[in-house]
């Protein structure tokens, strides 16, 4: 079966006579699409995206939800396929509505009431969102204020599920390459409160350091058993988000007031990863270096995000 083409596997998935083999065929299709180094053809894209989205709702068996999202993740790895997927949604109000409802299902998840090691059929929606954030059109969709996708996505950084966390942080990082949203992300979406929390280690802050700091940071730092983000890839991306937020003087001043420097300084005493240390060094230089007085101190102006 490994020699079958994408089109041949698609025909098997939709053929009712292969109903008992559907799970196996979906797994095969997801693998086939993920292994391909070429963008899908228009016919392949339409067929694959239709299969992945058509029954993406809470009434569908969780095993199938997981497979549909794996298929959608693998079929949106490249920029070309992401653009094809967004065009697919734009061409069909039906599939657009299904997908946005699926996004809401994923984002309505509350990480604070998660059970340890609980099965999460929707986890790969985080990977899909991370893929969509690779292109401008995808970032625009995620940043639609009326949907509050980004604000709810930020909350997923606190999930115990590593797939949710990785996809959420990856999406945030991609969106932060757009400097126009930085003030909104800090002030309105409160992204710094969330992305710095996993970087807090078991090193208590002084009373002076606590001034201006999110109280949750210094509360968890006082726990001697406190551990930072265990996944190094996610930790690096969190630090990369902070680097991106340090690119303008006004933003750097805001991060200083919030005592982000103290968080990353303490992290450096507990983490021995070379890339993490490099990123911390970059953040420290940006936040603690002398500012050029001629460099204007911009203030917060709400960005014109599309509603």
CSV table of C-alpha atoms in Angstrom, one decimal:
chain,number,residue,atom,x,y,z
A,1,UNK,CA,0.0,0.0,0.0
A,2,UNK,CA,3.0,2.3,0.4
A,3,UNK,CA,3.3,2.5,-3.4
A,4,UNK,CA,-0.2,4.1,-3.7
A,5,UNK,CA,-0.5,7.7,-4.8
A,6,UNK,CA,-2.3,10.4,-2.8
A,7,UNK,CA,-5.2,10.2,-5.3
A,8,UNK,CA,-5.5,6.5,-5.0
A,9,UNK,CA,-5.5,6.6,-1.2
A,10,UNK,CA,-8.1,9.3,-1.3
A,11,UNK,CA,-10.4,7.1,-3.4
A,12,UNK,CA,-10.0,4.4,-0.8
A,13,UNK,CA,-10.9,6.7,2.1
A,14,UNK,CA,-14.2,7.9,0.4
A,15,UNK,CA,-15.1,4.4,-0.9
A,16,UNK,CA,-17.7,2.9,1.5
A,17,UNK,CA,-16.6,-0.6,0.5
A,18,UNK,CA,-13.3,0.2,2.4
A,19,UNK,CA,-15.1,1.5,5.5
A,20,UNK,CA,-13.5,-1.0,7.8
A,21,UNK,CA,-10.0,0.0,6.6
A,22,UNK,CA,-10.7,3.8,6.9
A,23,UNK,CA,-8.5,4.4,9.9
A,24,UNK,CA,-5.6,2.6,8.3
A,25,UNK,CA,-6.2,4.5,5.0
A,26,UNK,CA,-6.3,7.9,6.9
A,27,UNK,CA,-3.1,7.1,8.6
A,28,UNK,CA,-1.5,6.1,5.3
A,29,UNK,CA,-2.8,9.3,3.6
A,30,UNK,CA,-1.5,11.5,6.4
A,31,UNK,CA,1.9,9.8,6.1
A,32,UNK,CA,1.9,10.1,2.3
A,33,UNK,CA,1.1,13.8,2.3
A,34,UNK,CA,3.7,14.5,5.0
A,35,UNK,CA,6.4,12.7,3.2
A,36,UNK,CA,5.8,14.5,-0.1
A,37,UNK,CA,8.4,17.1,-1.0
A,38,UNK,CA,6.2,18.7,-3.7
A,39,UNK,CA,3.1,20.9,-3.2
A,40,UNK,CA,-0.1,19.0,-3.8
A,41,UNK,CA,-1.9,19.5,-7.1
A,42,UNK,CA,-5.2,21.4,-7.1
A,43,UNK,CA,-7.2,18.2,-7.3
A,44,UNK,CA,-5.2,16.6,-4.5
A,45,UNK,CA,-5.5,19.6,-2.3
A,46,UNK,CA,-9.3,19.8,-2.7
A,47,UNK,CA,-9.7,16.1,-2.0
A,48,UNK,CA,-7.4,16.0,1.0
A,49,UNK,CA,-8.7,19.2,2.6
A,50,UNK,CA,-12.3,18.0,2.1
A,51,UNK,CA,-11.5,14.8,3.9
A,52,UNK,CA,-9.7,16.6,6.7
A,53,UNK,CA,-12.3,19.2,7.4
A,54,UNK,CA,-15.7,17.8,6.4
A,55,UNK,CA,-16.4,16.0,9.7
A,56,UNK,CA,-14.2,18.0,12.0
A,57,UNK,CA,-16.7,18.4,14.8
A,58,UNK,CA,-17.4,17.2,18.3
A,59,UNK,CA,-19.9,14.6,17.1
A,60,UNK,CA,-17.1,12.7,15.3
A,61,UNK,CA,-15.2,9.9,17.0
A,62,UNK,CA,-12.1,11.2,18.8
A,63,UNK,CA,-9.9,8.7,16.9
A,64,UNK,CA,-11.0,10.2,13.6
A,65,UNK,CA,-10.7,13.7,14.9
A,66,UNK,CA,-7.1,13.0,15.7
A,67,UNK,CA,-6.5,11.5,12.3
A,68,UNK,CA,-8.2,14.4,10.4
A,69,UNK,CA,-6.0,16.9,12.3
A,70,UNK,CA,-2.9,14.8,11.6
A,71,UNK,CA,-3.8,14.8,8.0
A,72,UNK,CA,-4.4,18.6,8.1
A,73,UNK,CA,-1.1,19.2,9.9
A,74,UNK,CA,0.9,17.2,7.3
A,75,UNK,CA,-0.9,18.8,4.4
A,76,UNK,CA,-0.1,22.4,5.6
A,77,UNK,CA,3.6,22.0,6.2
A,78,UNK,CA,4.7,24.0,3.2
A,79,UNK,CA,3.8,27.7,2.5
A,80,UNK,CA,2.3,26.6,-0.9
A,81,UNK,CA,0.0,24.1,0.8
A,82,UNK,CA,-1.0,26.6,3.5
A,83,UNK,CA,-2.1,29.0,0.8
A,84,UNK,CA,-4.0,26.3,-1.0
A,85,UNK,CA,-5.8,25.5,2.3
A,86,UNK,CA,-6.7,29.1,2.9
A,87,UNK,CA,-8.0,29.4,-0.7
A,88,UNK,CA,-10.0,26.2,-0.1
A,89,UNK,CA,-11.7,27.7,2.9
A,90,UNK,CA,-12.3,31.0,1.1
A,91,UNK,CA,-14.1,29.2,-1.7
A,92,UNK,CA,-16.5,27.4,0.6
A,93,UNK,CA,-18.6,29.0,3.3
A,94,UNK,CA,-19.5,25.6,4.5
A,95,UNK,CA,-16.0,24.4,5.1
A,96,UNK,CA,-14.9,27.8,6.4
A,97,UNK,CA,-17.6,27.5,9.1
A,98,UNK,CA,-16.7,24.0,10.0
A,99,UNK,CA,-13.1,24.9,10.4
A,100,UNK,CA,-13.7,27.9,12.5
A,101,UNK,CA,-16.0,26.0,14.7
A,102,UNK,CA,-13.2,23.4,15.1
A,103,UNK,CA,-10.8,26.2,16.0
A,104,UNK,CA,-13.3,27.3,18.7
A,105,UNK,CA,-13.5,23.8,20.0
A,106,UNK,CA,-9.7,23.6,20.3
A,107,UNK,CA,-9.4,27.1,21.8
A,108,UNK,CA,-12.3,26.7,24.3
A,109,UNK,CA,-10.2,24.1,26.1
A,110,UNK,CA,-9.2,25.2,29.6
A,111,UNK,CA,-5.6,24.1,30.5
A,112,UNK,CA,-6.2,24.8,34.1
A,113,UNK,CA,-8.6,21.9,34.5
A,114,UNK,CA,-6.6,19.3,32.5
A,115,UNK,CA,-6.0,15.8,33.8
A,116,UNK,CA,-2.5,14.5,33.7
A,117,UNK,CA,-1.8,12.3,30.7
A,118,UNK,CA,-5.4,12.8,29.4
A,119,UNK,CA,-6.1,11.8,25.8
A,120,UNK,CA,-6.5,15.0,23.6
A,121,UNK,CA,-8.0,14.3,20.2
A,122,UNK,CA,-7.8,18.0,19.3
A,123,UNK,CA,-4.1,18.6,20.2
A,124,UNK,CA,-2.9,18.7,16.6
A,125,UNK,CA,-5.0,21.8,15.9
A,126,UNK,CA,-2.1,23.6,17.6
A,127,UNK,CA,0.2,22.3,14.9
A,128,UNK,CA,-2.3,23.3,12.2
A,129,UNK,CA,-2.4,26.9,13.6
A,130,UNK,CA,1.4,27.0,13.7
A,131,UNK,CA,1.5,26.0,10.1
A,132,UNK,CA,-1.1,28.6,9.1
A,133,UNK,CA,0.9,31.3,10.9
A,134,UNK,CA,3.8,30.7,8.4
A,135,UNK,CA,2.0,33.0,5.8
A,136,UNK,CA,0.6,36.5,6.1
A,137,UNK,CA,-2.9,35.4,5.3
A,138,UNK,CA,-2.9,32.8,8.1
A,139,UNK,CA,-1.5,35.3,10.6
A,140,UNK,CA,-4.2,37.7,9.6
A,141,UNK,CA,-6.8,35.1,10.3
A,142,UNK,CA,-5.4,34.2,13.7
A,143,UNK,CA,-5.2,37.9,14.7
A,144,UNK,CA,-8.8,38.7,14.0
A,145,UNK,CA,-9.8,40.6,17.1
A,146,UNK,CA,-13.5,39.7,16.8
A,147,UNK,CA,-12.7,36.0,17.1
A,148,UNK,CA,-10.2,36.4,19.9
A,149,UNK,CA,-8.3,33.5,18.5
A,150,UNK,CA,-4.9,34.9,19.6
A,151,UNK,CA,-5.9,35.7,23.1
A,152,UNK,CA,-7.3,32.2,23.6
A,153,UNK,CA,-4.3,30.6,21.8
A,154,UNK,CA,-2.0,32.3,24.3
A,155,UNK,CA,-3.8,30.5,27.1
A,156,UNK,CA,-2.9,27.1,25.6
A,157,UNK,CA,0.8,27.8,26.5
A,158,UNK,CA,-0.2,26.7,30.0
A,159,UNK,CA,-1.4,23.3,28.8
A,160,UNK,CA,0.2,20.1,30.2
A,161,UNK,CA,0.0,18.7,26.7
A,162,UNK,CA,3.3,19.3,24.9
A,163,UNK,CA,1.7,19.3,21.4
A,164,UNK,CA,-0.7,22.1,22.4
A,165,UNK,CA,2.1,24.1,24.0
A,166,UNK,CA,4.5,23.6,21.1
A,167,UNK,CA,2.0,24.6,18.5
A,168,UNK,CA,0.7,27.6,20.5
A,169,UNK,CA,4.2,29.0,21.1
A,170,UNK,CA,5.2,28.4,17.5
A,171,UNK,CA,2.1,30.3,16.3
A,172,UNK,CA,2.8,33.2,18.7
A,173,UNK,CA,6.4,33.4,17.6
A,174,UNK,CA,5.4,33.5,13.9
A,175,UNK,CA,2.9,36.3,14.6
A,176,UNK,CA,5.4,38.3,16.5
A,177,UNK,CA,7.5,38.8,13.4
A,178,UNK,CA,4.9,41.5,12.7
A,179,UNK,CA,6.1,44.4,14.8
A,180,UNK,CA,2.9,46.3,14.3
A,181,UNK,CA,1.1,43.9,16.8
A,182,UNK,CA,3.7,44.0,19.6
A,183,UNK,CA,2.1,46.6,21.8
A,184,UNK,CA,-1.3,45.0,21.4
A,185,UNK,CA,0.2,41.6,22.2
A,186,UNK,CA,1.8,42.9,25.4
A,187,UNK,CA,-1.0,45.3,26.6
A,188,UNK,CA,-4.2,43.7,25.5
A,189,UNK,CA,-3.4,40.1,24.8
A,190,UNK,CA,-1.0,40.0,27.9
A,191,UNK,CA,1.3,37.7,26.1
A,192,UNK,CA,4.3,38.5,28.3
A,193,UNK,CA,2.5,37.3,31.5
A,194,UNK,CA,2.0,33.9,29.9
A,195,UNK,CA,5.2,33.3,27.9
A,196,UNK,CA,7.5,34.3,30.8
A,197,UNK,CA,5.7,32.1,33.3
A,198,UNK,CA,7.2,28.8,32.0
A,199,UNK,CA,10.7,30.4,32.2
A,200,UNK,CA,10.4,31.1,36.0
A,201,UNK,CA,12.7,28.8,38.1
A,202,UNK,CA,12.9,28.0,41.8
A,203,UNK,CA,14.9,31.1,42.6
A,204,UNK,CA,13.0,33.6,44.8
A,205,UNK,CA,12.9,37.2,43.7
A,206,UNK,CA,13.9,40.0,46.0
A,207,UNK,CA,11.3,42.6,47.2
A,208,UNK,CA,12.8,45.1,44.8
A,209,UNK,CA,12.6,42.7,41.9
A,210,UNK,CA,9.0,42.0,42.7
A,211,UNK,CA,8.0,45.6,42.1
A,212,UNK,CA,6.1,45.7,38.7
A,213,UNK,CA,6.3,42.0,38.3
A,214,UNK,CA,3.4,39.7,37.7
A,215,UNK,CA,2.6,38.3,41.2
A,216,UNK,CA,2.2,34.8,39.8
A,217,UNK,CA,5.9,34.8,38.7
A,218,UNK,CA,7.3,35.5,42.1
A,219,UNK,CA,4.8,33.2,43.8
A,220,UNK,CA,5.8,30.2,41.7
A,221,UNK,CA,9.5,31.1,42.1
A,222,UNK,CA,9.2,30.7,45.8
A,223,UNK,CA,8.3,27.0,45.3
A,224,UNK,CA,11.5,25.0,45.8
A,225,UNK,CA,10.1,22.2,43.6
A,226,UNK,CA,9.4,24.6,40.7
A,227,UNK,CA,10.7,23.5,37.3
A,228,UNK,CA,10.7,25.6,34.1
A,229,UNK,CA,9.4,24.4,30.7
A,230,UNK,CA,10.7,20.8,30.3
A,231,UNK,CA,10.7,20.8,26.5
A,232,UNK,CA,13.9,22.6,25.3
A,233,UNK,CA,12.4,23.4,21.9
A,234,UNK,CA,9.4,25.2,23.5
A,235,UNK,CA,11.8,27.0,26.0
A,236,UNK,CA,13.9,28.2,23.1
A,237,UNK,CA,10.8,29.5,21.2
A,238,UNK,CA,9.5,31.3,24.3
A,239,UNK,CA,12.8,33.1,24.6
A,240,UNK,CA,12.7,33.8,20.9
A,241,UNK,CA,9.3,35.5,21.4
A,242,UNK,CA,10.9,37.7,24.0
A,243,UNK,CA,13.8,38.6,21.7
A,244,UNK,CA,11.2,39.6,19.1
A,245,UNK,CA,9.5,41.8,21.6
A,246,UNK,CA,12.7,43.6,22.4
A,247,UNK,CA,13.3,45.2,19.0
A,248,UNK,CA,12.0,48.7,19.9
A,249,UNK,CA,12.9,51.1,22.7
A,250,UNK,CA,9.4,51.6,24.1
A,251,UNK,CA,8.8,47.8,24.2
A,252,UNK,CA,12.1,47.2,25.9
A,253,UNK,CA,11.2,49.8,28.5
A,254,UNK,CA,7.9,48.0,29.0
A,255,UNK,CA,9.6,44.7,29.5
A,256,UNK,CA,12.0,46.2,32.0
A,257,UNK,CA,9.1,47.5,34.0
A,258,UNK,CA,7.6,44.0,34.0
A,259,UNK,CA,11.0,42.6,35.3
A,260,UNK,CA,11.4,40.2,32.4
A,261,UNK,CA,15.2,40.6,32.8
A,262,UNK,CA,15.0,39.1,36.3
A,263,UNK,CA,13.1,36.0,35.0
A,264,UNK,CA,15.6,35.2,32.2
A,265,UNK,CA,18.6,36.0,34.5
A,266,UNK,CA,17.4,33.4,37.0
A,267,UNK,CA,16.7,30.9,34.3
A,268,UNK,CA,20.3,31.1,33.1
A,269,UNK,CA,21.4,29.8,36.5
A,270,UNK,CA,19.3,26.6,36.1
A,271,UNK,CA,19.5,25.7,32.4
A,272,UNK,CA,22.7,24.4,30.7
A,273,UNK,CA,21.4,24.3,27.1
A,274,UNK,CA,23.8,26.3,24.9
A,275,UNK,CA,21.1,27.8,22.6
A,276,UNK,CA,19.0,28.8,25.7
A,277,UNK,CA,22.1,30.6,27.1
A,278,UNK,CA,22.6,32.4,23.8
A,279,UNK,CA,19.1,33.6,23.7
A,280,UNK,CA,19.2,34.8,27.3
A,281,UNK,CA,22.5,36.6,26.6
A,282,UNK,CA,20.7,38.4,23.7
A,283,UNK,CA,17.8,39.4,25.8
A,284,UNK,CA,20.0,40.6,28.6
A,285,UNK,CA,22.0,42.8,26.2
A,286,UNK,CA,18.8,44.2,24.7
A,287,UNK,CA,17.2,45.0,28.1
A,288,UNK,CA,20.2,46.1,30.1
A,289,UNK,CA,22.3,47.9,27.4
A,290,UNK,CA,22.4,51.7,27.2
A,291,UNK,CA,19.7,53.2,25.1
A,292,UNK,CA,20.5,55.8,22.4
A,293,UNK,CA,18.8,59.0,23.7
A,294,UNK,CA,18.1,60.0,20.1
A,295,UNK,CA,16.1,56.8,19.6
A,296,UNK,CA,12.4,57.8,20.0
A,297,UNK,CA,10.4,56.3,22.8
A,298,UNK,CA,7.2,55.2,21.1
A,299,UNK,CA,4.0,54.5,23.1
A,300,UNK,CA,1.1,52.2,22.7
A,301,UNK,CA,-1.2,52.8,19.8
A,302,UNK,CA,-3.8,50.1,19.1
A,303,UNK,CA,-3.0,48.5,15.8
A,304,UNK,CA,-5.5,48.3,13.0
A,305,UNK,CA,-6.0,44.5,13.2
A,306,UNK,CA,-8.7,43.2,11.0
A,307,UNK,CA,-12.0,42.4,12.8
